[in-house]
mmCIF file of C-alpha atoms in Angstrom:
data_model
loop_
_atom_site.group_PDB
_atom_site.id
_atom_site.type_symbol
_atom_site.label_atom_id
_atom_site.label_comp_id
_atom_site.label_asym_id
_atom_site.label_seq_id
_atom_site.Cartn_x
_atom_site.Cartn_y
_atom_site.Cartn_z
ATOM 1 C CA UNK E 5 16.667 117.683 111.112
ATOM 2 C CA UNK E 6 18.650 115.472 112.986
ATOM 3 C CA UNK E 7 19.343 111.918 114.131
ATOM 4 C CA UNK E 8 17.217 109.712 116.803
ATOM 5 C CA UNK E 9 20.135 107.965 118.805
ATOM 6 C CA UNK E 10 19.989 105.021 120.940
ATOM 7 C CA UNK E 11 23.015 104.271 123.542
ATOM 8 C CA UNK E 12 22.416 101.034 124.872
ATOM 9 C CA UNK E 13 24.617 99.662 127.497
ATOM 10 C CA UNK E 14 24.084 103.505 128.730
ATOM 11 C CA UNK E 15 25.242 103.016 132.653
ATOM 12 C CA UNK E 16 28.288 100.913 132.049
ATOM 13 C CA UNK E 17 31.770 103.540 131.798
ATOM 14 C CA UNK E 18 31.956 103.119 128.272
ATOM 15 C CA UNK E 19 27.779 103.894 127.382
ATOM 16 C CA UNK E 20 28.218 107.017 130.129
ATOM 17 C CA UNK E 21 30.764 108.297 127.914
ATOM 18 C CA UNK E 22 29.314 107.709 124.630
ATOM 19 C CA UNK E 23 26.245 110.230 125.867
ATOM 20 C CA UNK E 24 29.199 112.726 127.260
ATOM 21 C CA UNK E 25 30.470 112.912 123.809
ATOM 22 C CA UNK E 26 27.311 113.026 122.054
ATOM 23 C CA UNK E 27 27.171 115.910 123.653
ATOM 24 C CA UNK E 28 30.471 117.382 123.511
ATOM 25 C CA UNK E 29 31.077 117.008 120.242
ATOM 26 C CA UNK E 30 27.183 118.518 119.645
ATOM 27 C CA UNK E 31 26.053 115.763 117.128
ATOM 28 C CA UNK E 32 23.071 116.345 115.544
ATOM 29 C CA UNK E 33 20.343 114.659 118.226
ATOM 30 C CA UNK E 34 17.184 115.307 117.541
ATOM 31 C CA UNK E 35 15.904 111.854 120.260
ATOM 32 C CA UNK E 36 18.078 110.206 122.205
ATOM 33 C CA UNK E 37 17.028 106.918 124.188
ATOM 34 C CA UNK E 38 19.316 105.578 126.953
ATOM 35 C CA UNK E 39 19.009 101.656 127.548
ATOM 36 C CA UNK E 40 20.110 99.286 130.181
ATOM 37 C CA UNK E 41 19.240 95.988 131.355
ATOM 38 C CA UNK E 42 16.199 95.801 134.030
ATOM 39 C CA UNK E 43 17.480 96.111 136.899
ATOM 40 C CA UNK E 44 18.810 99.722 135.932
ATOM 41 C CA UNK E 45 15.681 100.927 134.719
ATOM 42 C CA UNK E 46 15.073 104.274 135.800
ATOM 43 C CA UNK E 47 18.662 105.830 136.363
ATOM 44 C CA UNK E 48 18.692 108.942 135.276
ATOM 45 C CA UNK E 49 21.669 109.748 133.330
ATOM 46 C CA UNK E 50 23.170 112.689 132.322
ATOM 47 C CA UNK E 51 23.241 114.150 128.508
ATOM 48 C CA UNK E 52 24.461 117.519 128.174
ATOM 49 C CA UNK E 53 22.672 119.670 129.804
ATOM 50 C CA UNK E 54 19.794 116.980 130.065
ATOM 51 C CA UNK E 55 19.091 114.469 132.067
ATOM 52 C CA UNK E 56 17.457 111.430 130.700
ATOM 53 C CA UNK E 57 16.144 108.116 132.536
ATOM 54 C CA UNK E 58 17.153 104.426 131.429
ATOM 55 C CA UNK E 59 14.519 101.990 129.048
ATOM 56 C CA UNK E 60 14.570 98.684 129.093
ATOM 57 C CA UNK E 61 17.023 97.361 126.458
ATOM 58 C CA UNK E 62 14.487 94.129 126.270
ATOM 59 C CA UNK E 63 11.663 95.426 125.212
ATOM 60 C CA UNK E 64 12.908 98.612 123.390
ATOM 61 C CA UNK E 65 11.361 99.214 119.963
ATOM 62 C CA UNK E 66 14.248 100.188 117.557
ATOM 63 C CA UNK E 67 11.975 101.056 114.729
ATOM 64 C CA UNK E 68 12.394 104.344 113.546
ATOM 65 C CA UNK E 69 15.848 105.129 115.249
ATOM 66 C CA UNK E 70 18.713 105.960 113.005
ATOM 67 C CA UNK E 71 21.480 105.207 114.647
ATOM 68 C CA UNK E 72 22.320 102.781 118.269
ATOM 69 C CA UNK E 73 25.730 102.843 120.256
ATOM 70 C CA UNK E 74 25.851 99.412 121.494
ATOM 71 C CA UNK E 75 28.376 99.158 125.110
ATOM 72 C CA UNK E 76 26.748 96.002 126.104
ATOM 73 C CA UNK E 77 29.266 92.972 125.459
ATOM 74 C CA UNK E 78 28.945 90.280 123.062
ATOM 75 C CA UNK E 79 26.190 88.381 124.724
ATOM 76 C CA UNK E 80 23.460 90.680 124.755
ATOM 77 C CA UNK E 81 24.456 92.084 121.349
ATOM 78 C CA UNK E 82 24.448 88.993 119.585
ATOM 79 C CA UNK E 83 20.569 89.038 121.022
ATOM 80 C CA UNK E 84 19.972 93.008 120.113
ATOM 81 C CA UNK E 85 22.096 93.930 117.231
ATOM 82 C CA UNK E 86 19.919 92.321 114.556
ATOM 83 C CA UNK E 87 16.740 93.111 116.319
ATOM 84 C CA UNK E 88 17.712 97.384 115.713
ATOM 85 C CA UNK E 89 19.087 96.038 112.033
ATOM 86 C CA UNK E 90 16.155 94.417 111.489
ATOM 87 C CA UNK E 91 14.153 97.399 112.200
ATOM 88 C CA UNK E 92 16.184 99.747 110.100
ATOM 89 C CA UNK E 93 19.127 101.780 112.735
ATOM 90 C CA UNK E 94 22.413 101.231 112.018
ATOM 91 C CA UNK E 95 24.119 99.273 114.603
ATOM 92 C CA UNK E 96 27.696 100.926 115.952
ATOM 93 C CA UNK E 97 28.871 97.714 118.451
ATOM 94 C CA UNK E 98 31.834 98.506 120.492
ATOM 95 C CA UNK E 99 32.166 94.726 121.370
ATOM 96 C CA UNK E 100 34.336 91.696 119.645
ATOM 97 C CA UNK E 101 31.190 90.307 118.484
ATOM 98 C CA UNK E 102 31.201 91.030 114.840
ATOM 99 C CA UNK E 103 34.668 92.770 114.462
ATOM 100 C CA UNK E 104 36.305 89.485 112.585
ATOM 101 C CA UNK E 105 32.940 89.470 110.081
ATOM 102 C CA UNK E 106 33.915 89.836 107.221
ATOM 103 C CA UNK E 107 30.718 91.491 106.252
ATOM 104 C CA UNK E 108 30.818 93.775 108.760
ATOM 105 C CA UNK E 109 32.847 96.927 107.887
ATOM 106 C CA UNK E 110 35.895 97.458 111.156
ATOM 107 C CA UNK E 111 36.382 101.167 111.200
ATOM 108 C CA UNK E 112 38.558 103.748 112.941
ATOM 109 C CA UNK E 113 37.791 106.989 110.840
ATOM 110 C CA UNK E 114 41.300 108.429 110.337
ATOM 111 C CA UNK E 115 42.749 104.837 109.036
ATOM 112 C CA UNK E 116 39.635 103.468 106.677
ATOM 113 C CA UNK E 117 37.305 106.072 106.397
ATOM 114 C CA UNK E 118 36.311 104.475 102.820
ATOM 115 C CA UNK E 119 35.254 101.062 104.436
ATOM 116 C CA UNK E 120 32.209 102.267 106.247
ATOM 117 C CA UNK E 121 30.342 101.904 103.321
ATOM 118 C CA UNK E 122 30.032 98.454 103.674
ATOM 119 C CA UNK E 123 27.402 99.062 106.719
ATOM 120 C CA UNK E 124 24.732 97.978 104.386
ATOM 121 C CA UNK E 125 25.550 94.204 104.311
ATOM 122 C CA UNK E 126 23.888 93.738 107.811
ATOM 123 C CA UNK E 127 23.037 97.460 109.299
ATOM 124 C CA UNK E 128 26.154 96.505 111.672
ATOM 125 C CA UNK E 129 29.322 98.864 111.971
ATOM 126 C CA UNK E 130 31.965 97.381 114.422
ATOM 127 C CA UNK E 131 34.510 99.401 116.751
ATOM 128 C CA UNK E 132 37.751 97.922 117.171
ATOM 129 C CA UNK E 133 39.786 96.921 120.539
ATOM 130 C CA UNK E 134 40.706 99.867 122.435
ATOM 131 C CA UNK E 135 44.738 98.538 122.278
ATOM 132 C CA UNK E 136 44.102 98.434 118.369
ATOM 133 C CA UNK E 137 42.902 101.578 117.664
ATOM 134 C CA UNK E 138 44.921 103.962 119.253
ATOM 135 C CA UNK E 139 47.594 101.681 117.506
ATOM 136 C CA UNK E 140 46.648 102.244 113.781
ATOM 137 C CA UNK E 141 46.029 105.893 113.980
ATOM 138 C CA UNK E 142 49.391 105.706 114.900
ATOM 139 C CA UNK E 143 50.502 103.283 112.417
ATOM 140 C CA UNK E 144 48.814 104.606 109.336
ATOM 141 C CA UNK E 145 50.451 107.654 108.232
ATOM 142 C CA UNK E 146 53.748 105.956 109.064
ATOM 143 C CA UNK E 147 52.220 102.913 106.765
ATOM 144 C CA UNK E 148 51.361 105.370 103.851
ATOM 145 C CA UNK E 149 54.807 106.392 103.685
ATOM 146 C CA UNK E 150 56.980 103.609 104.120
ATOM 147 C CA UNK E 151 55.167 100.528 104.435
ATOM 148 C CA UNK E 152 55.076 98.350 107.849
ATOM 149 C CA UNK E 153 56.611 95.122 107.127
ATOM 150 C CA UNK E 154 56.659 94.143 111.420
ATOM 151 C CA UNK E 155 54.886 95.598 114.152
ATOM 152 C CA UNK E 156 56.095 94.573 117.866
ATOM 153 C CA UNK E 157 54.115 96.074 120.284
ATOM 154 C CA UNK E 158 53.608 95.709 123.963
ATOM 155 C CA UNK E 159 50.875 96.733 126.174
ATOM 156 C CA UNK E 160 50.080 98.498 129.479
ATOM 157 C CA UNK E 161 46.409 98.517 129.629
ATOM 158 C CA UNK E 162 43.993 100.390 132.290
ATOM 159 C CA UNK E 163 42.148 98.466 134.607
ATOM 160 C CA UNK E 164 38.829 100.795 133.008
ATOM 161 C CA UNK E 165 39.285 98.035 130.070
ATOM 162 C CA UNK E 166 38.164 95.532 132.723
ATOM 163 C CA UNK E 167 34.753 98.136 133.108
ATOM 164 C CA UNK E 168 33.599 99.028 136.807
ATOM 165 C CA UNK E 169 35.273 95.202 138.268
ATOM 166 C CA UNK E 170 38.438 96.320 137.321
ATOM 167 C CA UNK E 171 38.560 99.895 138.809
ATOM 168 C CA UNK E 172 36.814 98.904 142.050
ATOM 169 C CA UNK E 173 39.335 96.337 142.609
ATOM 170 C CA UNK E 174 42.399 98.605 142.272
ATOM 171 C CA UNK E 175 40.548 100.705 144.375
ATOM 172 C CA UNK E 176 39.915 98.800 147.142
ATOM 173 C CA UNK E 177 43.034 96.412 146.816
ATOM 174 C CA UNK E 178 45.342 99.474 147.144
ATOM 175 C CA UNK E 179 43.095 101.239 150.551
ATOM 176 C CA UNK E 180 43.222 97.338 151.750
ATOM 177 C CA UNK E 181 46.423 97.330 151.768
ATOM 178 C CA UNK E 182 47.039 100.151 154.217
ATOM 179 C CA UNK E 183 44.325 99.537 156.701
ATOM 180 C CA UNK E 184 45.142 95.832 158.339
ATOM 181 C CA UNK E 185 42.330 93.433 158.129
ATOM 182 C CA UNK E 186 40.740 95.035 154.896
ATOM 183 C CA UNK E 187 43.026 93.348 152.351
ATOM 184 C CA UNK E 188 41.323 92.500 149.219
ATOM 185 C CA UNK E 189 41.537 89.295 147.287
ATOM 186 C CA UNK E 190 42.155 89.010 143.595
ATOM 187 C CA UNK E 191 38.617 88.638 141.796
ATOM 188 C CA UNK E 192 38.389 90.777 138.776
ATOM 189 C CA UNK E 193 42.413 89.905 137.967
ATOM 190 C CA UNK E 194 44.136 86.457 137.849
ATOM 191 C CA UNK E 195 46.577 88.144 140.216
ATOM 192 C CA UNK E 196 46.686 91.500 142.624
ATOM 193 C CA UNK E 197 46.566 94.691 140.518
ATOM 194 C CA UNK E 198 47.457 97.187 143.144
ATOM 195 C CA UNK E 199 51.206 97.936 142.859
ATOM 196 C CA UNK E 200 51.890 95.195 140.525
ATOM 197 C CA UNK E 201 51.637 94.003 136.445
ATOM 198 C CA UNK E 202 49.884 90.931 134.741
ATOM 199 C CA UNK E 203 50.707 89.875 131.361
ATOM 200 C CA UNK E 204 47.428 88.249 130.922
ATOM 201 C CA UNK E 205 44.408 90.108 129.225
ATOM 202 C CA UNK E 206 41.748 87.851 128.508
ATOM 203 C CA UNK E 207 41.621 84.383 128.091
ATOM 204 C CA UNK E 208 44.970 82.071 127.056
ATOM 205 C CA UNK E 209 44.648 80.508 123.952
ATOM 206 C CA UNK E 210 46.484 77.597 122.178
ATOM 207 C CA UNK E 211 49.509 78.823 121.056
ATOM 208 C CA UNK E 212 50.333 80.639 124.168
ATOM 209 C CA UNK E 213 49.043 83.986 123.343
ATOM 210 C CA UNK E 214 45.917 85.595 125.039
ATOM 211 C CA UNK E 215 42.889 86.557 123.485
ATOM 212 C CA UNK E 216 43.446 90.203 123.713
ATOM 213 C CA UNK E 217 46.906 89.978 121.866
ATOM 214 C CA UNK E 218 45.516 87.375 118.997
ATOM 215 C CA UNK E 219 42.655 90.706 118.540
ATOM 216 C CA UNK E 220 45.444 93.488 117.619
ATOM 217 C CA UNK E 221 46.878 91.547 115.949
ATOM 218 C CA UNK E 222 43.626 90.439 113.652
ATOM 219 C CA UNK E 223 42.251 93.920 114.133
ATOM 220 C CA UNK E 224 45.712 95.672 112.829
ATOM 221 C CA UNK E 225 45.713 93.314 109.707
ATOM 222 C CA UNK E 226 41.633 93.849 109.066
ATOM 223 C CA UNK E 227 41.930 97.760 109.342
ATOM 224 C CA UNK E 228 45.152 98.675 108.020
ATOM 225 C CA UNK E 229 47.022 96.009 105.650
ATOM 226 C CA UNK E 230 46.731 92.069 105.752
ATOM 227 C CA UNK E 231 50.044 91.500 104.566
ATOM 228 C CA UNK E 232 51.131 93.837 108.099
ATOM 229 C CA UNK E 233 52.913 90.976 110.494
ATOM 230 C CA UNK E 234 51.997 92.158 114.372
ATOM 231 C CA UNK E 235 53.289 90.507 117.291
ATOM 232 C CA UNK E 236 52.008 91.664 120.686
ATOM 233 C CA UNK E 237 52.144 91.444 124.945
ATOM 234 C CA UNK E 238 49.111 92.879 126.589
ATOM 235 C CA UNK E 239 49.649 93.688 130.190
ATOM 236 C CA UNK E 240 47.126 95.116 132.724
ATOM 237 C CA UNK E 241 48.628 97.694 135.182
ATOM 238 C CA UNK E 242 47.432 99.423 138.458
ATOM 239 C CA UNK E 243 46.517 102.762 136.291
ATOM 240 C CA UNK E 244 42.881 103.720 136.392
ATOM 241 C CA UNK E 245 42.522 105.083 132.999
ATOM 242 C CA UNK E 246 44.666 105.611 129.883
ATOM 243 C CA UNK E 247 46.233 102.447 128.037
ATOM 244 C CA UNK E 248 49.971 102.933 126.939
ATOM 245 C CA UNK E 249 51.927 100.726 124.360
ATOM 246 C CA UNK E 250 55.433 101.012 123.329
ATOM 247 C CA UNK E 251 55.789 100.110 119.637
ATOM 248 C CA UNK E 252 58.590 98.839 117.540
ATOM 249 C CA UNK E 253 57.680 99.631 114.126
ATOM 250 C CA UNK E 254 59.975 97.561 110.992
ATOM 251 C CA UNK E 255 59.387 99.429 107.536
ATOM 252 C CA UNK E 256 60.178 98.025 104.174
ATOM 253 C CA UNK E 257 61.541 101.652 103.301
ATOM 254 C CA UNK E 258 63.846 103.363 105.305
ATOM 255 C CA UNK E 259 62.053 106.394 107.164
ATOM 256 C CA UNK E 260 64.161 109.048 109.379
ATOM 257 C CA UNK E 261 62.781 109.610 112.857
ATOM 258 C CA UNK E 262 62.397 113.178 111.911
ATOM 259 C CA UNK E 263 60.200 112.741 108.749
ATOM 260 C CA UNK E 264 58.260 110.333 110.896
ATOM 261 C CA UNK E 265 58.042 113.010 114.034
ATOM 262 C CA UNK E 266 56.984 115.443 110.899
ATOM 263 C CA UNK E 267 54.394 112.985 109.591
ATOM 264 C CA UNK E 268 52.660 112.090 112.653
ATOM 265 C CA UNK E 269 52.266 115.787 113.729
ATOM 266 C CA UNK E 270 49.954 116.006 110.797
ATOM 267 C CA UNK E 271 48.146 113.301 110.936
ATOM 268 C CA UNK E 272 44.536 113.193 111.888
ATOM 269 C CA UNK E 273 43.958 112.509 115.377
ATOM 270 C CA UNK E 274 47.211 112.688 116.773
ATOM 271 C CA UNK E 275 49.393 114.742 118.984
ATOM 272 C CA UNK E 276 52.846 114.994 119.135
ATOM 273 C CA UNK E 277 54.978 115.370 122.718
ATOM 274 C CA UNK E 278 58.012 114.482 121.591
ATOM 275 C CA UNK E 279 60.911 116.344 123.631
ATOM 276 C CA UNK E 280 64.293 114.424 124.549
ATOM 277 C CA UNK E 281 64.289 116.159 128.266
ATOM 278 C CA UNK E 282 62.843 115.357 131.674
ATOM 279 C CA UNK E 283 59.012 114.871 131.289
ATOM 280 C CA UNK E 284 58.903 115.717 127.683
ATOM 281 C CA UNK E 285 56.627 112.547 126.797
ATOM 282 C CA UNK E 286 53.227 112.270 127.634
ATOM 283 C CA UNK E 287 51.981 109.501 130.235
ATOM 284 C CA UNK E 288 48.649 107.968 130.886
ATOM 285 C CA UNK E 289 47.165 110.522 133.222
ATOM 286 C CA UNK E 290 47.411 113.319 131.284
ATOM 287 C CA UNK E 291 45.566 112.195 128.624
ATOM 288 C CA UNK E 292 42.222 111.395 130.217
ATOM 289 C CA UNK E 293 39.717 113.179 129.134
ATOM 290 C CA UNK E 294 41.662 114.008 125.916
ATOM 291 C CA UNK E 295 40.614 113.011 122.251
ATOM 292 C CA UNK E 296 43.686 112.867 120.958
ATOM 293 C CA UNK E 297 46.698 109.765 120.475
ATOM 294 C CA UNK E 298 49.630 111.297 121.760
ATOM 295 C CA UNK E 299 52.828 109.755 120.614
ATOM 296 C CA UNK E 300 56.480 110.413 122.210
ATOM 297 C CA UNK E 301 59.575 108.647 122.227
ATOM 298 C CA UNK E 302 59.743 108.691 118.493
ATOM 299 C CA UNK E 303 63.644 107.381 117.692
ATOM 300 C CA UNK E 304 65.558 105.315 115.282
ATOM 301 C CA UNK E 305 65.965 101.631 116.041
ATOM 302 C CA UNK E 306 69.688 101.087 115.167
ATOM 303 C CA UNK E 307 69.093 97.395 115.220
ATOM 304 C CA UNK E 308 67.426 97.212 112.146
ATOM 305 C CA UNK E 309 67.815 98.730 108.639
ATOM 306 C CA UNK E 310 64.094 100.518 108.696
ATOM 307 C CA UNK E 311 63.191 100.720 112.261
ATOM 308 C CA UNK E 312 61.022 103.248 114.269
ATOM 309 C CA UNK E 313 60.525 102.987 118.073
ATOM 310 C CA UNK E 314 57.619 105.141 119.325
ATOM 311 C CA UNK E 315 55.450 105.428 122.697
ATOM 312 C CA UNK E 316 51.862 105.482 122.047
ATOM 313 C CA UNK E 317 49.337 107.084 125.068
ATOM 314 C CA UNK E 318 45.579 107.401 124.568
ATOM 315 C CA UNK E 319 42.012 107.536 126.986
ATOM 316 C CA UNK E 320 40.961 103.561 126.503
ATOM 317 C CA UNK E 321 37.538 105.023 127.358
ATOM 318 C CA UNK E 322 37.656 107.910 124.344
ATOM 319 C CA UNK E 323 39.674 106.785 121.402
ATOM 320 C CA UNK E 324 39.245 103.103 122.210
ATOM 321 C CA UNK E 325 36.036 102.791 122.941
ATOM 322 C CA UNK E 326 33.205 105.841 122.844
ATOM 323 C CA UNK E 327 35.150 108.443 120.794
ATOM 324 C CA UNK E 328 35.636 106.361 117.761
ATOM 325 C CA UNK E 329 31.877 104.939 118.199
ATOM 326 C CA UNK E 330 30.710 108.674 117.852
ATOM 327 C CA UNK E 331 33.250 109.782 115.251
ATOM 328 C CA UNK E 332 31.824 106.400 113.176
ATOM 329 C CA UNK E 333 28.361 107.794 113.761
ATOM 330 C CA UNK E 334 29.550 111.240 112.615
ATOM 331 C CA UNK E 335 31.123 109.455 109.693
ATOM 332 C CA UNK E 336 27.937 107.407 108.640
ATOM 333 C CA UNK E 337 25.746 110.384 108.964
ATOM 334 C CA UNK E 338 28.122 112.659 106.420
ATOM 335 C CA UNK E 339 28.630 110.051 103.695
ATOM 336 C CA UNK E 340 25.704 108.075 103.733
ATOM 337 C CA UNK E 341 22.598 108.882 106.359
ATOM 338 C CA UNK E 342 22.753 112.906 105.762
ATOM 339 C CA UNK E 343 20.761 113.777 108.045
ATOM 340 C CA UNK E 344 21.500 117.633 110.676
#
């Protein structure tokens, strides 16, 4: 006997791939329902081997479904969630709606695993910022040896974290630029994307930070350790899929780059490519499609008594978005639904 899944937000990039791993990863489905908004209802979508055909996320009846994958941003969640909560499925929301609730359990399986048990304070489970997560499953075996005093981390973020906008306008701003007369205008992006970098992810708040960067650095201290300090510069750049960060890493104990090369090559979820020679380092293209954080560049940082610098590569769409929504559901359904 297995689960009745519901994917809602199922044609956006992120609710596509939630049904691709479903599938992959052959978790137990015994229903699945894909929803959209109205105006997609009808597309057929692919599920495995099957093909199933979008319901209306409106009037969709969530009683009697175990589980729903939410990919629909904060406004229609904050309408949705509690309607399938109410009605008894666990809610797994991959937006920023509930992630700084307090009562609502922030998981990435390989960091805080133990956490998810907390679902049953409102039915809600929430997935972290793609930046963050690939982030702490980097960070916590490194954490549970040495303890992080300072994390400094900066970003270079796909334009898939900007959804369908984003990679159309890359798209078309880098043809426009070749044929004369088709340039394209910035509209997704503050600024053009094609051939270029913005430090500006989200919106700017107060103390000069943007949104994006105040999230890992709540996220990091919600998931991992509160007393963890995290400073961070989020920058979109023109690559299609794949966020990268480079990571300066300040321990309280001293750590030697090659226990910490050692460490991470056990660690769940994580791949090491760590070789000091011409492309021996992974980069964001060769890890789409890929479940696994690959880290490279792992070295000492002489400028500090317990330093670690380390380059950290993952699929934004996989591990920081519809991977670690599936591995949650995976995770709910061994400790506490036991169902397939």
């Amino acid at each position: 006997m297995g689960y009745k899944v519901v994917v809602a937000g199922a044609t956006g990039n992120v609710g596509r791939e939630m049904l691709n791993i479903l599938a992959e990863r052959e978790f137990p489905v015994d229903e699945i329902a894909a929803l959209a908004s109205r105006k997609s209802l009808g597309t057929e979508i692919s599920f495995g081997d099957k093909t199933v055909k979008t319901k209306d996320l409106e009037t969709f009846d969530f009683t009697g479904w175990d589980i729903a994958l939410f990919a629909v941003g904060s406004d229609a969640t904050k309408i949705y969630a509690p309607k399938a909560a109410a009605a008894g499925c666990v809610v797994i929301d991959n937006s920023s709606l509930y992630r700084y609730d307090a009562a609502v359990p922030l998981i990435v399986p390989e960091v805080n695993a133990d956490a998810i048990a907390g679902y049953t304070n409102k039915m809600i489970i929430a997935n972290p910022n793609c930046s963050t997560a690939q982030m702490v499953v980097a960070l916590k075996p490194l954490h549970d040896r040495a303890r992080i005093k300072r994390v400094v981390v900066s970003t270079y973020q796909s334009v898939s974290g900007a959804g369908k906008e984003g990679i159309d306008e890359l798209w078309d701003q880098t043809k426009g630029l070749y044929v004369p007369g088709q340039e394209v205008a910035p509209k997704k992006f503050t600024k053009q994307i094609a051939f270029n970098v913005i430090p500006h992810i989200d919106v700017f708040l107060d103390d000069g930070s943007t949104k994006e960067e105040w999230k890992m650095v709540a996220e990091t201290k919600k998931i991992l350790d509160k007393n963890i300090k995290v400073t961070a510069t989020c920058v979109r750049v023109p690559v299609f899929v794949g966020h990268s960060e480079s990571i300066n890493i300040e321990f309280e104990d001293f750590l030697d780059e090659h226990e910490a090369r050692d460490i991470l090559r056990e660690s769940p979820g994580v791949m090491v490519i760590d070789k000091r020679e011409n492309g021996g380092y992974i980069t964001p293209i060769e890890c789409v499609g890929d479940y696994a954080t690959y880290i490279s560049r792992i070295r000492q940082d002489s400028t500090i008594d317990n330093g670690i610098n380390l380059w950290c590569v993952s699929d934004n769409l996989r591990k920081g978005a519809a991977l670690n929504a599936v591995q949650i559901a995976e995770l709910l359904g061994s400790r506490h639904l036991k169902k397939g």
